JSON list of C-alpha atoms in Angstrom, two decimals:
[
{"chain": "A", "resi": 1, "resn": "MET", "atom": "CA", "xyz": [1.00, -41.97, -7.49]},
{"chain": "A", "resi": 2, "resn": "SER", "atom": "CA", "xyz": [1.11, -41.61, -3.73]},
{"chain": "A", "resi": 3, "resn": "ASP", "atom": "CA", "xyz": [0.11, -38.47, -1.86]},
{"chain": "A", "resi": 4, "resn": "ARG", "atom": "CA", "xyz": [3.30, -38.84, 0.17]},
{"chain": "A", "resi": 5, "resn": "ARG", "atom": "CA", "xyz": [6.09, -36.46, -0.66]},
{"chain": "A", "resi": 6, "resn": "PRO", "atom": "CA", "xyz": [9.70, -36.49, 0.49]},
{"chain": "A", "resi": 7, "resn": "VAL", "atom": "CA", "xyz": [10.47, -34.47, 3.60]},
{"chain": "A", "resi": 8, "resn": "ASP", "atom": "CA", "xyz": [14.19, -34.45, 2.88]},
{"chain": "A", "resi": 9, "resn": "ARG", "atom": "CA", "xyz": [13.92, -31.38, 0.68]},
{"chain": "A", "resi": 10, "resn": "VAL", "atom": "CA", "xyz": [12.37, -27.98, 1.21]},
{"chain": "A", "resi": 11, "resn": "PHE", "atom": "CA", "xyz": [11.49, -25.35, -1.36]},
{"chain": "A", "resi": 12, "resn": "LEU", "atom": "CA", "xyz": [11.20, -21.73, -0.26]},
{"chain": "A", "resi": 13, "resn": "VAL", "atom": "CA", "xyz": [8.73, -19.62, -2.20]},
{"chain": "A", "resi": 14, "resn": "GLY", "atom": "CA", "xyz": [7.47, -16.07, -1.78]},
{"chain": "A", "resi": 15, "resn": "MET", "atom": "CA", "xyz": [8.06, -12.56, -2.97]},
{"chain": "A", "resi": 16, "resn": "SER", "atom": "CA", "xyz": [11.34, -10.79, -3.52]},
{"chain": "A", "resi": 17, "resn": "GLY", "atom": "CA", "xyz": [12.43, -9.45, -0.16]},
{"chain": "A", "resi": 18, "resn": "ALA", "atom": "CA", "xyz": [11.04, -12.36, 1.84]},
{"chain": "A", "resi": 19, "resn": "GLY", "atom": "CA", "xyz": [14.58, -13.61, 2.49]},
{"chain": "A", "resi": 20, "resn": "LYS", "atom": "CA", "xyz": [14.41, -16.88, 0.57]},
{"chain": "A", "resi": 21, "resn": "SER", "atom": "CA", "xyz": [18.09, -17.08, -0.37]},
{"chain": "A", "resi": 22, "resn": "SER", "atom": "CA", "xyz": [19.38, -16.08, 3.08]},
{"chain": "A", "resi": 23, "resn": "VAL", "atom": "CA", "xyz": [16.93, -18.32, 4.93]},
{"chain": "A", "resi": 24, "resn": "ALA", "atom": "CA", "xyz": [17.70, -21.25, 2.61]},
{"chain": "A", "resi": 25, "resn": "ALA", "atom": "CA", "xyz": [21.40, -21.03, 3.47]},
{"chain": "A", "resi": 26, "resn": "ALA", "atom": "CA", "xyz": [20.76, -20.65, 7.21]},
{"chain": "A", "resi": 27, "resn": "ALA", "atom": "CA", "xyz": [18.16, -23.43, 7.41]},
{"chain": "A", "resi": 28, "resn": "ALA", "atom": "CA", "xyz": [20.31, -25.79, 5.31]},
{"chain": "A", "resi": 29, "resn": "ALA", "atom": "CA", "xyz": [23.22, -25.20, 7.69]},
{"chain": "A", "resi": 30, "resn": "GLN", "atom": "CA", "xyz": [21.01, -26.05, 10.69]},
{"chain": "A", "resi": 31, "resn": "LEU", "atom": "CA", "xyz": [19.73, -29.21, 9.02]},
{"chain": "A", "resi": 32, "resn": "GLY", "atom": "CA", "xyz": [23.15, -30.25, 7.71]},
{"chain": "A", "resi": 33, "resn": "TRP", "atom": "CA", "xyz": [21.85, -30.08, 4.14]},
{"chain": "A", "resi": 34, "resn": "THR", "atom": "CA", "xyz": [22.96, -28.35, 0.96]},
{"chain": "A", "resi": 35, "resn": "THR", "atom": "CA", "xyz": [21.28, -25.31, -0.54]},
{"chain": "A", "resi": 36, "resn": "TRP", "atom": "CA", "xyz": [20.55, -24.02, -4.01]},
{"chain": "A", "resi": 37, "resn": "ASP", "atom": "CA", "xyz": [19.00, -20.94, -5.60]},
{"chain": "A", "resi": 38, "resn": "SER", "atom": "CA", "xyz": [17.06, -21.41, -8.83]},
{"chain": "A", "resi": 39, "resn": "ASP", "atom": "CA", "xyz": [17.75, -17.88, -10.10]},
{"chain": "A", "resi": 40, "resn": "VAL", "atom": "CA", "xyz": [21.50, -18.31, -9.57]},
{"chain": "A", "resi": 41, "resn": "GLU", "atom": "CA", "xyz": [21.41, -21.64, -11.42]},
{"chain": "A", "resi": 42, "resn": "ILE", "atom": "CA", "xyz": [19.34, -20.18, -14.28]},
{"chain": "A", "resi": 43, "resn": "ALA", "atom": "CA", "xyz": [21.81, -17.31, -14.73]},
{"chain": "A", "resi": 44, "resn": "THR", "atom": "CA", "xyz": [24.76, -19.70, -14.56]},
{"chain": "A", "resi": 45, "resn": "ARG", "atom": "CA", "xyz": [23.32, -22.10, -17.12]},
{"chain": "A", "resi": 46, "resn": "ASP", "atom": "CA", "xyz": [22.11, -19.36, -19.47]},
{"chain": "A", "resi": 47, "resn": "GLY", "atom": "CA", "xyz": [25.14, -17.08, -19.18]},
{"chain": "A", "resi": 48, "resn": "ARG", "atom": "CA", "xyz": [22.97, -13.99, -18.65]},
{"chain": "A", "resi": 49, "resn": "SER", "atom": "CA", "xyz": [21.55, -12.27, -15.59]},
{"chain": "A", "resi": 50, "resn": "ILE", "atom": "CA", "xyz": [17.86, -12.67, -14.76]},
{"chain": "A", "resi": 51, "resn": "PRO", "atom": "CA", "xyz": [17.14, -9.03, -15.79]},
{"chain": "A", "resi": 52, "resn": "GLN", "atom": "CA", "xyz": [18.89, -9.67, -19.12]},
{"chain": "A", "resi": 53, "resn": "ILE", "atom": "CA", "xyz": [16.83, -12.81, -19.76]},
{"chain": "A", "resi": 54, "resn": "PHE", "atom": "CA", "xyz": [13.61, -10.92, -18.99]},
{"chain": "A", "resi": 55, "resn": "ALA", "atom": "CA", "xyz": [14.61, -7.94, -21.13]},
{"chain": "A", "resi": 56, "resn": "GLN", "atom": "CA", "xyz": [15.84, -9.94, -24.11]},
{"chain": "A", "resi": 57, "resn": "ASP", "atom": "CA", "xyz": [13.53, -12.96, -24.13]},
{"chain": "A", "resi": 58, "resn": "GLY", "atom": "CA", "xyz": [10.54, -12.05, -21.93]},
{"chain": "A", "resi": 59, "resn": "GLU", "atom": "CA", "xyz": [8.90, -13.75, -18.98]},
{"chain": "A", "resi": 60, "resn": "PRO", "atom": "CA", "xyz": [7.55, -16.82, -20.87]},
{"chain": "A", "resi": 61, "resn": "ALA", "atom": "CA", "xyz": [11.07, -17.76, -21.99]},
{"chain": "A", "resi": 62, "resn": "PHE", "atom": "CA", "xyz": [12.37, -17.23, -18.47]},
{"chain": "A", "resi": 63, "resn": "ARG", "atom": "CA", "xyz": [9.63, -19.47, -17.01]},
{"chain": "A", "resi": 64, "resn": "ALA", "atom": "CA", "xyz": [10.54, -22.21, -19.51]},
{"chain": "A", "resi": 65, "resn": "LEU", "atom": "CA", "xyz": [14.18, -22.06, -18.35]},
{"chain": "A", "resi": 66, "resn": "GLU", "atom": "CA", "xyz": [13.01, -22.02, -14.75]},
{"chain": "A", "resi": 67, "resn": "ARG", "atom": "CA", "xyz": [10.95, -25.21, -15.25]},
{"chain": "A", "resi": 68, "resn": "VAL", "atom": "CA", "xyz": [13.99, -27.09, -16.55]},
{"chain": "A", "resi": 69, "resn": "VAL", "atom": "CA", "xyz": [16.21, -25.90, -13.72]},
{"chain": "A", "resi": 70, "resn": "VAL", "atom": "CA", "xyz": [13.62, -26.56, -11.02]},
{"chain": "A", "resi": 71, "resn": "ASP", "atom": "CA", "xyz": [12.99, -30.02, -12.40]},
{"chain": "A", "resi": 72, "resn": "ALA", "atom": "CA", "xyz": [16.68, -30.86, -12.01]},
{"chain": "A", "resi": 73, "resn": "LEU", "atom": "CA", "xyz": [17.31, -29.13, -8.67]},
{"chain": "A", "resi": 74, "resn": "SER", "atom": "CA", "xyz": [14.12, -30.27, -6.94]},
{"chain": "A", "resi": 75, "resn": "ALA", "atom": "CA", "xyz": [15.20, -33.91, -7.30]},
{"chain": "A", "resi": 76, "resn": "GLN", "atom": "CA", "xyz": [18.09, -33.36, -4.87]},
{"chain": "A", "resi": 77, "resn": "SER", "atom": "CA", "xyz": [17.54, -34.80, -1.42]},
{"chain": "A", "resi": 78, "resn": "ASN", "atom": "CA", "xyz": [18.78, -33.19, 1.79]},
{"chain": "A", "resi": 79, "resn": "ALA", "atom": "CA", "xyz": [18.56, -29.74, 0.23]},
{"chain": "A", "resi": 80, "resn": "VAL", "atom": "CA", "xyz": [16.84, -26.42, 0.81]},
{"chain": "A", "resi": 81, "resn": "GLY", "atom": "CA", "xyz": [16.05, -24.55, -2.39]},
{"chain": "A", "resi": 82, "resn": "ALA", "atom": "CA", "xyz": [15.26, -20.87, -2.85]},
{"chain": "A", "resi": 83, "resn": "LEU", "atom": "CA", "xyz": [13.02, -20.09, -5.80]},
{"chain": "A", "resi": 84, "resn": "GLY", "atom": "CA", "xyz": [12.26, -16.91, -7.67]},
{"chain": "A", "resi": 85, "resn": "GLY", "atom": "CA", "xyz": [9.18, -14.98, -6.61]},
{"chain": "A", "resi": 86, "resn": "GLY", "atom": "CA", "xyz": [7.08, -16.09, -9.59]},
{"chain": "A", "resi": 87, "resn": "ALA", "atom": "CA", "xyz": [8.00, -19.78, -9.58]},
{"chain": "A", "resi": 88, "resn": "MET", "atom": "CA", "xyz": [5.02, -20.84, -7.50]},
{"chain": "A", "resi": 89, "resn": "ALA", "atom": "CA", "xyz": [2.62, -18.97, -9.81]},
{"chain": "A", "resi": 90, "resn": "ASP", "atom": "CA", "xyz": [3.72, -21.15, -12.74]},
{"chain": "A", "resi": 91, "resn": "ALA", "atom": "CA", "xyz": [1.41, -24.20, -12.61]},
{"chain": "A", "resi": 92, "resn": "PRO", "atom": "CA", "xyz": [3.89, -26.85, -13.87]},
{"chain": "A", "resi": 93, "resn": "THR", "atom": "CA", "xyz": [6.59, -25.61, -11.51]},
{"chain": "A", "resi": 94, "resn": "ARG", "atom": "CA", "xyz": [4.15, -25.42, -8.59]},
{"chain": "A", "resi": 95, "resn": "GLU", "atom": "CA", "xyz": [2.91, -28.98, -9.18]},
{"chain": "A", "resi": 96, "resn": "ARG", "atom": "CA", "xyz": [6.49, -30.26, -9.35]},
{"chain": "A", "resi": 97, "resn": "LEU", "atom": "CA", "xyz": [7.46, -28.55, -6.10]},
{"chain": "A", "resi": 98, "resn": "LEU", "atom": "CA", "xyz": [4.36, -29.65, -4.19]},
{"chain": "A", "resi": 99, "resn": "ALA", "atom": "CA", "xyz": [4.93, -33.27, -5.22]},
{"chain": "A", "resi": 100, "resn": "ARG", "atom": "CA", "xyz": [8.66, -33.39, -4.60]},
{"chain": "A", "resi": 101, "resn": "GLY", "atom": "CA", "xyz": [9.05, -31.95, -1.11]},
{"chain": "A", "resi": 102, "resn": "LEU", "atom": "CA", "xyz": [7.90, -29.50, 1.50]},
{"chain": "A", "resi": 103, "resn": "VAL", "atom": "CA", "xyz": [7.04, -26.11, 0.06]},
{"chain": "A", "resi": 104, "resn": "ALA", "atom": "CA", "xyz": [7.41, -23.26, 2.53]},
{"chain": "A", "resi": 105, "resn": "TRP", "atom": "CA", "xyz": [5.90, -19.86, 1.78]},
{"chain": "A", "resi": 106, "resn": "LEU", "atom": "CA", "xyz": [7.98, -17.10, 3.35]},
{"chain": "A", "resi": 107, "resn": "GLN", "atom": "CA", "xyz": [5.35, -14.42, 3.79]},
{"chain": "A", "resi": 108, "resn": "VAL", "atom": "CA", "xyz": [6.34, -10.77, 3.67]},
{"chain": "A", "resi": 109, "resn": "SER", "atom": "CA", "xyz": [4.30, -7.58, 3.50]},
{"chain": "A", "resi": 110, "resn": "PRO", "atom": "CA", "xyz": [4.86, -5.21, 0.56]},
{"chain": "A", "resi": 111, "resn": "ASP", "atom": "CA", "xyz": [6.23, -2.49, 2.85]},
{"chain": "A", "resi": 112, "resn": "VAL", "atom": "CA", "xyz": [8.78, -4.79, 4.51]},
{"chain": "A", "resi": 113, "resn": "ALA", "atom": "CA", "xyz": [9.79, -6.36, 1.18]},
{"chain": "A", "resi": 114, "resn": "ALA", "atom": "CA", "xyz": [10.28, -2.94, -0.43]},
{"chain": "A", "resi": 115, "resn": "ALA", "atom": "CA", "xyz": [12.37, -1.73, 2.51]},
{"chain": "A", "resi": 116, "resn": "ARG", "atom": "CA", "xyz": [14.56, -4.85, 2.39]},
{"chain": "A", "resi": 117, "resn": "LEU", "atom": "CA", "xyz": [15.08, -4.55, -1.37]},
{"chain": "A", "resi": 118, "resn": "GLU", "atom": "CA", "xyz": [15.53, -0.78, -1.61]},
{"chain": "A", "resi": 119, "resn": "ALA", "atom": "CA", "xyz": [19.28, -0.60, -1.05]},
{"chain": "A", "resi": 120, "resn": "GLY", "atom": "CA", "xyz": [20.07, -3.42, -3.45]},
{"chain": "A", "resi": 121, "resn": "LEU", "atom": "CA", "xyz": [17.84, -2.49, -6.39]},
{"chain": "A", "resi": 122, "resn": "ALA", "atom": "CA", "xyz": [20.50, -0.35, -8.06]},
{"chain": "A", "resi": 123, "resn": "ALA", "atom": "CA", "xyz": [23.08, -3.15, -7.92]},
{"chain": "A", "resi": 124, "resn": "GLU", "atom": "CA", "xyz": [20.64, -6.01, -8.52]},
{"chain": "A", "resi": 125, "resn": "PRO", "atom": "CA", "xyz": [17.64, -4.90, -10.60]},
{"chain": "A", "resi": 126, "resn": "ARG", "atom": "CA", "xyz": [14.42, -6.84, -10.16]},
{"chain": "A", "resi": 127, "resn": "PRO", "atom": "CA", "xyz": [12.69, -6.80, -13.56]},
{"chain": "A", "resi": 128, "resn": "MET", "atom": "CA", "xyz": [9.24, -7.52, -12.19]},
{"chain": "A", "resi": 129, "resn": "LEU", "atom": "CA", "xyz": [9.28, -4.54, -9.78]},
{"chain": "A", "resi": 130, "resn": "GLY", "atom": "CA", "xyz": [9.38, -1.63, -12.20]},
{"chain": "A", "resi": 131, "resn": "ASP", "atom": "CA", "xyz": [9.58, 1.99, -11.02]},
{"chain": "A", "resi": 132, "resn": "ASP", "atom": "CA", "xyz": [7.37, 1.65, -7.91]},
{"chain": "A", "resi": 133, "resn": "PRO", "atom": "CA", "xyz": [8.57, -1.46, -6.06]},
{"chain": "A", "resi": 134, "resn": "ARG", "atom": "CA", "xyz": [6.17, -1.14, -3.10]},
{"chain": "A", "resi": 135, "resn": "ARG", "atom": "CA", "xyz": [3.07, -0.90, -5.32]},
{"chain": "A", "resi": 136, "resn": "ARG", "atom": "CA", "xyz": [4.32, -3.60, -7.69]},
{"chain": "A", "resi": 137, "resn": "LEU", "atom": "CA", "xyz": [5.08, -5.93, -4.75]},
{"chain": "A", "resi": 138, "resn": "ALA", "atom": "CA", "xyz": [1.56, -5.39, -3.42]},
{"chain": "A", "resi": 139, "resn": "ASP", "atom": "CA", "xyz": [0.11, -6.19, -6.86]},
{"chain": "A", "resi": 140, "resn": "LEU", "atom": "CA", "xyz": [2.29, -9.29, -7.29]},
{"chain": "A", "resi": 141, "resn": "ILE", "atom": "CA", "xyz": [1.49, -10.58, -3.81]},
{"chain": "A", "resi": 142, "resn": "ALA", "atom": "CA", "xyz": [-2.23, -10.19, -4.53]},
{"chain": "A", "resi": 143, "resn": "ALA", "atom": "CA", "xyz": [-1.88, -11.94, -7.90]},
{"chain": "A", "resi": 144, "resn": "ARG", "atom": "CA", "xyz": [0.21, -14.82, -6.50]},
{"chain": "A", "resi": 145, "resn": "GLU", "atom": "CA", "xyz": [-1.35, -15.29, -3.09]},
{"chain": "A", "resi": 146, "resn": "ALA", "atom": "CA", "xyz": [-3.63, -18.18, -4.11]},
{"chain": "A", "resi": 147, "resn": "ALA", "atom": "CA", "xyz": [-0.63, -20.08, -5.47]},
{"chain": "A", "resi": 148, "resn": "TYR", "atom": "CA", "xyz": [1.51, -19.30, -2.40]},
{"chain": "A", "resi": 149, "resn": "ARG", "atom": "CA", "xyz": [-1.27, -20.46, -0.09]},
{"chain": "A", "resi": 150, "resn": "GLN", "atom": "CA", "xyz": [-0.92, -23.97, -1.53]},
{"chain": "A", "resi": 151, "resn": "ALA", "atom": "CA", "xyz": [2.46, -24.27, 0.21]},
{"chain": "A", "resi": 152, "resn": "HIS", "atom": "CA", "xyz": [2.65, -26.90, 2.94]},
{"chain": "A", "resi": 153, "resn": "LEU", "atom": "CA", "xyz": [4.22, -24.50, 5.43]},
{"chain": "A", "resi": 154, "resn": "HIS", "atom": "CA", "xyz": [3.62, -20.77, 5.95]},
{"chain": "A", "resi": 155, "resn": "VAL", "atom": "CA", "xyz": [6.25, -18.71, 7.79]},
{"chain": "A", "resi": 156, "resn": "ASP", "atom": "CA", "xyz": [5.87, -14.98, 8.45]},
{"chain": "A", "resi": 157, "resn": "THR", "atom": "CA", "xyz": [9.14, -13.08, 7.93]},
{"chain": "A", "resi": 158, "resn": "ASP", "atom": "CA", "xyz": [8.05, -9.54, 8.83]},
{"chain": "A", "resi": 159, "resn": "GLN", "atom": "CA", "xyz": [9.97, -8.17, 11.83]},
{"chain": "A", "resi": 160, "resn": "ARG", "atom": "CA", "xyz": [11.98, -11.41, 12.08]},
{"chain": "A", "resi": 161, "resn": "SER", "atom": "CA", "xyz": [15.67, -11.98, 11.46]},
{"chain": "A", "resi": 162, "resn": "VAL", "atom": "CA", "xyz": [17.00, -14.55, 9.02]},
{"chain": "A", "resi": 163, "resn": "ALA", "atom": "CA", "xyz": [18.12, -16.66, 12.00]},
{"chain": "A", "resi": 164, "resn": "GLU", "atom": "CA", "xyz": [14.64, -16.57, 13.56]},
{"chain": "A", "resi": 165, "resn": "VAL", "atom": "CA", "xyz": [12.95, -17.57, 10.30]},
{"chain": "A", "resi": 166, "resn": "ALA", "atom": "CA", "xyz": [15.55, -20.31, 9.70]},
{"chain": "A", "resi": 167, "resn": "ASP", "atom": "CA", "xyz": [15.02, -21.64, 13.25]},
{"chain": "A", "resi": 168, "resn": "THR", "atom": "CA", "xyz": [11.25, -21.78, 12.70]},
{"chain": "A", "resi": 169, "resn": "LEU", "atom": "CA", "xyz": [11.65, -23.44, 9.32]},
{"chain": "A", "resi": 170, "resn": "ALA", "atom": "CA", "xyz": [14.17, -26.04, 10.54]},
{"chain": "A", "resi": 171, "resn": "ALA", "atom": "CA", "xyz": [11.89, -26.90, 13.49]},
{"chain": "A", "resi": 172, "resn": "LYS", "atom": "CA", "xyz": [8.92, -27.37, 11.13]},
{"chain": "A", "resi": 173, "resn": "VAL", "atom": "CA", "xyz": [11.01, -29.58, 8.82]},
{"chain": "A", "resi": 174, "resn": "ARG", "atom": "CA", "xyz": [12.19, -31.72, 11.74]},
{"chain": "A", "resi": 175, "resn": "ALA", "atom": "CA", "xyz": [8.60, -32.05, 12.96]},
{"chain": "A", "resi": 176, "resn": "ALA", "atom": "CA", "xyz": [7.39, -33.07, 9.51]},
{"chain": "A", "resi": 177, "resn": "SER", "atom": "CA", "xyz": [10.22, -35.58, 9.23]},
{"chain": "A", "resi": 178, "resn": "ALA", "atom": "CA", "xyz": [9.40, -37.07, 12.64]},
{"chain": "A", "resi": 179, "resn": "THR", "atom": "CA", "xyz": [5.73, -37.35, 11.68]},
{"chain": "A", "resi": 180, "resn": "ASP", "atom": "CA", "xyz": [6.65, -38.94, 8.36]},
{"chain": "A", "resi": 181, "resn": "SER", "atom": "CA", "xyz": [8.87, -41.60, 9.99]},
{"chain": "A", "resi": 182, "resn": "ALA", "atom": "CA", "xyz": [6.33, -42.43, 12.72]}
]
């Protein structure tokens, strides 16, 4: 198997609150590509929300569903995918992503992530965040950082708008594509 990976697909990983879904849509629009969100696809296929899957079946069952969905979605070319915060920490999913395209870690601090998520937590519960989202985000970032660091691209999202992050990401993808075709 070659070390070369396609540069016609990008997978956004990172914590809740990093802006993965919003940046995926904005970057895909700039690149003229499609976009997908693994959590949306999981919920659609399963017929339950992500919090319901976690509550009823637990995280291992969720990760198994996630692997199947990521396997299918990550094969799509000319696409930017947004993945759940824990996807990169799952070894089979991480290996699939790293082999199939450019993985971009959208880095966010726990304070910024908590502030971004605060208003929406009542409407869209995040099962992994519990009662103290800021502390839990800090713990999850620490636990997942080694996996996130394996991403091909690292983009800081703190104090940056979705448009700014999408611009940076699209420029990095174009640069990687130019290097790949040279």
